Each structure stands twice: as structure tokens, then as C-alpha cells.
Short mmCIF file of C-alpha atoms in Angstrom, two decimals:
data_model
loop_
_atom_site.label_atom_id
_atom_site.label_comp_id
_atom_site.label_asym_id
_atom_site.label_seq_id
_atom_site.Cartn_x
_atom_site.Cartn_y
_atom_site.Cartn_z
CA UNK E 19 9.52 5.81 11.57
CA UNK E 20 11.53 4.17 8.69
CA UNK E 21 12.72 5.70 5.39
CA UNK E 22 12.72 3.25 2.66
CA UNK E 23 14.48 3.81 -0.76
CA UNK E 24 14.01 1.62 -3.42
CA UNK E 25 16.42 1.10 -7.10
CA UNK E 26 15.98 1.74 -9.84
CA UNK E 27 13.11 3.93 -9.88
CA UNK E 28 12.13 3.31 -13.06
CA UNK E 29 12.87 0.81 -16.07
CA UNK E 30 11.70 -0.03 -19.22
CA UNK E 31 12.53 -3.50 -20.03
CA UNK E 32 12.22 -6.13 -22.69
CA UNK E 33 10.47 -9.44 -22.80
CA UNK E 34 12.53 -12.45 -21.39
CA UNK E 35 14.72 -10.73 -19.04
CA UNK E 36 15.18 -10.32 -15.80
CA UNK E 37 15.48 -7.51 -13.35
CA UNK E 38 16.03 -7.15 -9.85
CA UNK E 39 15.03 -4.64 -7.20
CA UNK E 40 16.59 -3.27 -3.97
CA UNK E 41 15.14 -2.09 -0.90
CA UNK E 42 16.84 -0.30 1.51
CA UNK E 43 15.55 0.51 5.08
CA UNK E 44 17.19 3.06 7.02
CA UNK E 45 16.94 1.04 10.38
CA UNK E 46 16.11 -2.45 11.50
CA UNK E 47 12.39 -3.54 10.93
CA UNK E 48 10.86 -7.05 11.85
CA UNK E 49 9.08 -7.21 8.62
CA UNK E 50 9.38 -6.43 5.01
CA UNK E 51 6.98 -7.11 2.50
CA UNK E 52 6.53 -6.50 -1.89
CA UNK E 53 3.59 -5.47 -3.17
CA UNK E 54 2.61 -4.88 -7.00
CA UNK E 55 0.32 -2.54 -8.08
CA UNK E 56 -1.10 -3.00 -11.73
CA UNK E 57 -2.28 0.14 -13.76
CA UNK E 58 -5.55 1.55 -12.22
CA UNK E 59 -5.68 -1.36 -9.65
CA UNK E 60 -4.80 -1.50 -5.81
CA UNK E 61 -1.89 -2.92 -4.00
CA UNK E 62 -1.78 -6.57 -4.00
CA UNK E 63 0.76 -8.52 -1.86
CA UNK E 64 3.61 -10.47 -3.75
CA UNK E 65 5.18 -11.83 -0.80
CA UNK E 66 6.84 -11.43 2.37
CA UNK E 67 10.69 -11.17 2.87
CA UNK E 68 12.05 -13.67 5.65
CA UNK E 69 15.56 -12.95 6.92
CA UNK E 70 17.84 -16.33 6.19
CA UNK E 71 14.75 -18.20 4.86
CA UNK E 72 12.69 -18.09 2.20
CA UNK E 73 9.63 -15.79 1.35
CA UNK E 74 6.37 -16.25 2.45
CA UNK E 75 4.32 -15.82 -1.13
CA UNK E 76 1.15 -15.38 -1.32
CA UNK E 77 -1.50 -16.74 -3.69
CA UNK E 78 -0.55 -16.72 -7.48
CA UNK E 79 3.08 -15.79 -6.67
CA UNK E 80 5.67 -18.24 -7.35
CA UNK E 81 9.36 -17.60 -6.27
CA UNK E 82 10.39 -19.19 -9.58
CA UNK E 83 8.92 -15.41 -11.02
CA UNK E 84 9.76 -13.36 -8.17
CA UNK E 85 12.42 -15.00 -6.24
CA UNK E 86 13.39 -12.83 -2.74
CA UNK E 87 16.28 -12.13 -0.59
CA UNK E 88 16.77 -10.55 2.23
CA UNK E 89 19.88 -11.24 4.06
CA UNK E 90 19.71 -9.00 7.07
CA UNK E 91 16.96 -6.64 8.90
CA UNK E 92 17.80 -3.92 6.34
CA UNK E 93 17.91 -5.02 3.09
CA UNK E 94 15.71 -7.09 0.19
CA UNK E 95 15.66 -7.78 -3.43
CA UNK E 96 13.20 -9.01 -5.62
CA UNK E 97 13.93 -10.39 -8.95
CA UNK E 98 10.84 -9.91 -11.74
CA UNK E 99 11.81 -12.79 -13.82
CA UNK E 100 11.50 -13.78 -17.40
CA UNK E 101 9.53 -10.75 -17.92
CA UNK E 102 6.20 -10.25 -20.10
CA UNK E 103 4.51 -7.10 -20.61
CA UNK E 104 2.14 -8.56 -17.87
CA UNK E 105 4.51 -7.59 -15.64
CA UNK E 106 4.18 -4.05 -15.86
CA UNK E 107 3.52 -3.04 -12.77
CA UNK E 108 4.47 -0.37 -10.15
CA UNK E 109 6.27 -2.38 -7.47
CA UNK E 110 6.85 -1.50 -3.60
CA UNK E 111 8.84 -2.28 -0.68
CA UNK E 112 6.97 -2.06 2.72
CA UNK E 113 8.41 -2.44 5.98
CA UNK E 114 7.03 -2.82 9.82
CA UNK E 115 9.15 -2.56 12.75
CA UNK E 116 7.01 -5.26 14.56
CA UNK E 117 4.17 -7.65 12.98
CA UNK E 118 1.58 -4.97 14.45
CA UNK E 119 3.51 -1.99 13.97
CA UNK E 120 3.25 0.81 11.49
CA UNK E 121 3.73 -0.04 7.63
CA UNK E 122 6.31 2.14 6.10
CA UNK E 123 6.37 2.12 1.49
CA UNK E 124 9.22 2.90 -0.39
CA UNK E 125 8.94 5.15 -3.39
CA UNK E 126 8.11 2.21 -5.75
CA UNK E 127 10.09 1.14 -8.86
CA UNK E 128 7.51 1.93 -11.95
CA UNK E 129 8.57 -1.23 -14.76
CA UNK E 130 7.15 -1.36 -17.92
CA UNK E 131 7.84 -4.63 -19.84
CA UNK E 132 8.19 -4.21 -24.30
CA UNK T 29 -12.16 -13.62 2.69
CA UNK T 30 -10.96 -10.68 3.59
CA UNK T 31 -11.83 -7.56 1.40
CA UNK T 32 -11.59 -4.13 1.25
CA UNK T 33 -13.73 -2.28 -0.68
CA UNK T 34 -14.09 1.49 -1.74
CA UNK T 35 -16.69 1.96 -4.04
CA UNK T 36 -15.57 5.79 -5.64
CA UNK T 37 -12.57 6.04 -8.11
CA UNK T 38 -12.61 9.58 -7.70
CA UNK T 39 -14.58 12.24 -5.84
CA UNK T 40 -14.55 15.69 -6.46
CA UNK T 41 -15.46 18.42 -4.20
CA UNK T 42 -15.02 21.89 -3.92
CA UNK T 43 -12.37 23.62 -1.09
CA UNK T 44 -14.27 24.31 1.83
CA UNK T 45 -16.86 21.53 1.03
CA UNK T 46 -17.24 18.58 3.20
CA UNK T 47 -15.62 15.01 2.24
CA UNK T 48 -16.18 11.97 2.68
CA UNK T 49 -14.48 8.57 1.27
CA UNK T 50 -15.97 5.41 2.08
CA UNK T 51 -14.30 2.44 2.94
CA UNK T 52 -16.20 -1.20 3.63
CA UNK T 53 -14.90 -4.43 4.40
CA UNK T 54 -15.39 -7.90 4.60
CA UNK T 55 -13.28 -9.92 7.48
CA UNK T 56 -14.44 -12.65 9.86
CA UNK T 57 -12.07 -11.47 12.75
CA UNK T 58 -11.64 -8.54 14.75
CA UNK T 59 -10.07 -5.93 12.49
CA UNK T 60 -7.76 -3.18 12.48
CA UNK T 61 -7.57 -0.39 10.09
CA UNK T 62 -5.92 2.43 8.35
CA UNK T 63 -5.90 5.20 5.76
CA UNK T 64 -3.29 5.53 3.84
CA UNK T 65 -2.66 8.52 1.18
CA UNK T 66 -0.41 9.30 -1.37
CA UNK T 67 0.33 12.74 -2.67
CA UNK T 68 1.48 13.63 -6.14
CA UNK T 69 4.71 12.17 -6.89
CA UNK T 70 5.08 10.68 -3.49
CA UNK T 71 5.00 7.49 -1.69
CA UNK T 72 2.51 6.15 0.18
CA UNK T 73 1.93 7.05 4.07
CA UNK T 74 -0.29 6.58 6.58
CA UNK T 75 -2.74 9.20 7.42
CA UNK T 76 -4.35 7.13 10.30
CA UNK T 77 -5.35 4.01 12.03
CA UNK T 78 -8.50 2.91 13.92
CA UNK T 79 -6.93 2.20 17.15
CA UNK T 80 -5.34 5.31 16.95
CA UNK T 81 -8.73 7.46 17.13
CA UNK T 82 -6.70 10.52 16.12
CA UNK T 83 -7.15 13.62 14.02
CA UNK T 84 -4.91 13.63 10.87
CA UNK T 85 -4.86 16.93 8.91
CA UNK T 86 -8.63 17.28 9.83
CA UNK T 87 -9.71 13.75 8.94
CA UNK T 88 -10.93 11.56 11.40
CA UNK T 89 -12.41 7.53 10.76
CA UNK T 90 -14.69 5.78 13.15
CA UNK T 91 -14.75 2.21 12.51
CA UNK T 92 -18.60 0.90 12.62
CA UNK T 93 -18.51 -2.80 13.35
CA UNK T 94 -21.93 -3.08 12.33
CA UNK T 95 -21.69 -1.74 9.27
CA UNK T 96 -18.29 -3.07 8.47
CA UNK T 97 -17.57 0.40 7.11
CA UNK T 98 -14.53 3.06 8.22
CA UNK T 99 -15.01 6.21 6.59
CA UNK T 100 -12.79 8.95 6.31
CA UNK T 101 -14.54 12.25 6.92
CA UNK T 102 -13.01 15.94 6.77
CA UNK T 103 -15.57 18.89 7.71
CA UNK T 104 -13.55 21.28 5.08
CA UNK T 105 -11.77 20.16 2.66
CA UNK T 106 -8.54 21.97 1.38
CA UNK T 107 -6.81 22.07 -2.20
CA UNK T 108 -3.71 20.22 -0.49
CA UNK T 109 -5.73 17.41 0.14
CA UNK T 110 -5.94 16.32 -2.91
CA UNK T 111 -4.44 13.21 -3.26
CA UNK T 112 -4.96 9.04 -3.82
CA UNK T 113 -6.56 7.36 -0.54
CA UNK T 114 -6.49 3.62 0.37
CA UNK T 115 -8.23 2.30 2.99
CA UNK T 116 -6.64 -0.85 4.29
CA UNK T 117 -7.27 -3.77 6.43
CA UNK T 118 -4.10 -5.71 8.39
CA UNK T 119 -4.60 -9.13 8.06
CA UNK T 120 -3.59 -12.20 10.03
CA UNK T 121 -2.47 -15.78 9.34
CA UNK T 122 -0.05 -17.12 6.86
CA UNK T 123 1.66 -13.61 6.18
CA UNK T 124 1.20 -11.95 9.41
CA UNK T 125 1.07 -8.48 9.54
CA UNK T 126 0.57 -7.31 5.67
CA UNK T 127 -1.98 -5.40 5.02
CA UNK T 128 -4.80 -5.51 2.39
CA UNK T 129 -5.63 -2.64 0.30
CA UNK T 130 -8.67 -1.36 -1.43
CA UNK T 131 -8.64 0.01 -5.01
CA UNK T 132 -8.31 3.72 -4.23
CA UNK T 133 -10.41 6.84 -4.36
CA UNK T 134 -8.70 9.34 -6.07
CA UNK T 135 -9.78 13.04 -4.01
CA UNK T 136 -9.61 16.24 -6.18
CA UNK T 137 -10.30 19.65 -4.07
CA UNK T 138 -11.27 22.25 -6.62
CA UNK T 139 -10.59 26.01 -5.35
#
């Protein structure tokens, strides 16, 4: 299995800014993915994390408002940017040690947007 | 398109009752699919996954093709299960591997 840890936890933020999130994984994993998950709604994919290239995003995700790193197996960001209370959101890190393997979440990083 | 739907927000039972959270979905290939849970003040984990055909903490999920459904049943429910599940579906394509959720049934076990 993989233990992910995400920072911050938590963050209030105001309108217009920026903030970015780290995910950890505690060993190598093929894939890494962020999800977002809206108040009283289900996960929805944001994109996935490519190592040296750039994200996969899915529908209605732009990497101009969520641009993504992830420079080795172990390690992404995502960037929430020029923030609007729309983007309050609980976001997650997932990780899969192969494309068919076992999804593993981080804790989530709970923003709220002013 | 691919769709996952669970049609409770929240069930209540009482402990010792039996439980059971539906899950239907909507995909034109063959699918795989899990359960995943997530305790108070946790993170999310998976309780099970079809091609697993296991026993997790007393819930089991048969996945009915023809009904497109994948239920998760428990003969006796227990306080500790209280908790949010999401049935999900992997999908395949353009982001390989991620999965898609549905919107949660939130379980509460009354003593």
C-alpha cells in the first residue's frame, strides 16, 4: 500500500490568489491523480499528474487554473489559481502503483475561498 | 458515458439490522468496481473491489451485469460502520486508470 500526505490541510484564502498543494507518496507509484470534491457532491477528477510532461486534464479543467507538477514518482503539486469562492472545494491526491492497481487518497486539503 | 450512480444520501439503520447501499452504473465496456469508505475524520480507502470477491468487515458486493448494479450488503450492521460510502467505477481511455465516483451514501448505525 501507499501512504499519502498532503499540505496544508486546510486554508482559508482570499479571492485572486493563488495557492499551491503538495502531495507526498511514501513510495514510487505509476500514477497520481487530483480530484475536487465540492460541498455535498462526489469526487470529480481534475486531472492526472504525468512525470516530466504535462497533466492529462480532464473536461472543464484548464491548466491555466490548476496548473500540475510532478517531477518524480513521489511527488505533485497543484496550484488553485486566481481563486473565487467557486473554488471551495475539498481537494485530494490519489495515487496507483500501476494503471490497474489499487487507488490510494491522501487526507485532502479542505480550501475555502473569501 | 460513464456514470455512477447511488441513489440514497443517507441510510439509517439500526445495529444488528441488515444494510444495504446501492450502487448502479452506466458504462459501455466491461467494468471494474470498488467501494470505497471514509470514516470520520479520515481519508478515503478502499473497502473492496469486484474482482476481488472478498469479504471486507462483513460486506460483500456482487456485481450484476444485467442489472448494471453492485451493491454493498452487510447481514448485521455495527455502530463502527458508520461512515461515507462511494461506489466507484475505473475508467479507461484518455486518463487511464482514474476512477469515477458516485455521490455518496452517508451510513448511520444507530445502537
Amino acid at each position: 500500500s501507499a501512504v499519502i500526505s498532503q499540505k496544508p490541510s486546510r486554508d482559508i484564502c482570499q479571492r485572486g490568489t493563488s495557492l499551491t498543494i503538495q502531495c507526498q507518496v511514501d513510495s514510487q507509484v505509476t500514477m497520481m491523480f487530483w480530484y475536487r470534491q465540492q460541498p455535498g457532491q462526489s469526487l470529480t477528477l481534475i486531472a492526472t499528474a504525468n512525470q516530466g510532461s504535462e497533466a492529462t486534464y480532464e473536461s472543464g479543467f484548464v491548466i491555466d487554473k490548476f496548473p500540475i507538477s510532478r517531477p518524480n514518482l513521489t511527488f505533485s503539486t497543484l496550484t488553485v489559481s486566481n481563486m473565487s469562492p467557486e473554488d471551495s472545494s475539498i481537494y485530494l491526491c490519489s495515487g496507483a502503483g500501476a494503471p490497474l492497481g489499487t487507488q490510494y487518497f491522501g487526507p485532502g486539503t479542505r480550501l475555502l475561498v473569501l | 458515458a460513464q456514470r455512477v450512480t447511488q441513489p440514497e444520501k443517507l441510510l439509517s439503520v439500526f445495529k444488528g439490522a441488515p444494510v444495504e447501499l446501492k450502487c448502479n452504473y452506466s458504462y459501455s465496456g466491461s467494468p471494474e468496481l470498488f467501494w470505497y469508505v471514509q470514516y470520520s475524520r479520515q481519508r478515503l480507502q478502499l473497502l473492496l473491489r469486484h474482482i476481488s470477491r472478498e469479504s471486507i468487515k462483513g460486506f460483500t458486493a456482487d456485481l450484476n451485469k444485467g442489472e448494471t448494479s453492485f451493491h454493498l450488503k452487510k447481514p448485521f450492521a455495527q455502530e463502527e460502520d458508520s461512515a461515507m460510502y462511494y461506489c466507484a467505477l475505473r475508467a479507461y481511455g484518455g486518463s487511464q486508470g482514474n476512477l469515477i465516483f458516485g455521490k455518496g451514501t452517508k451510513l448511520s448505525v444507530k445502537p
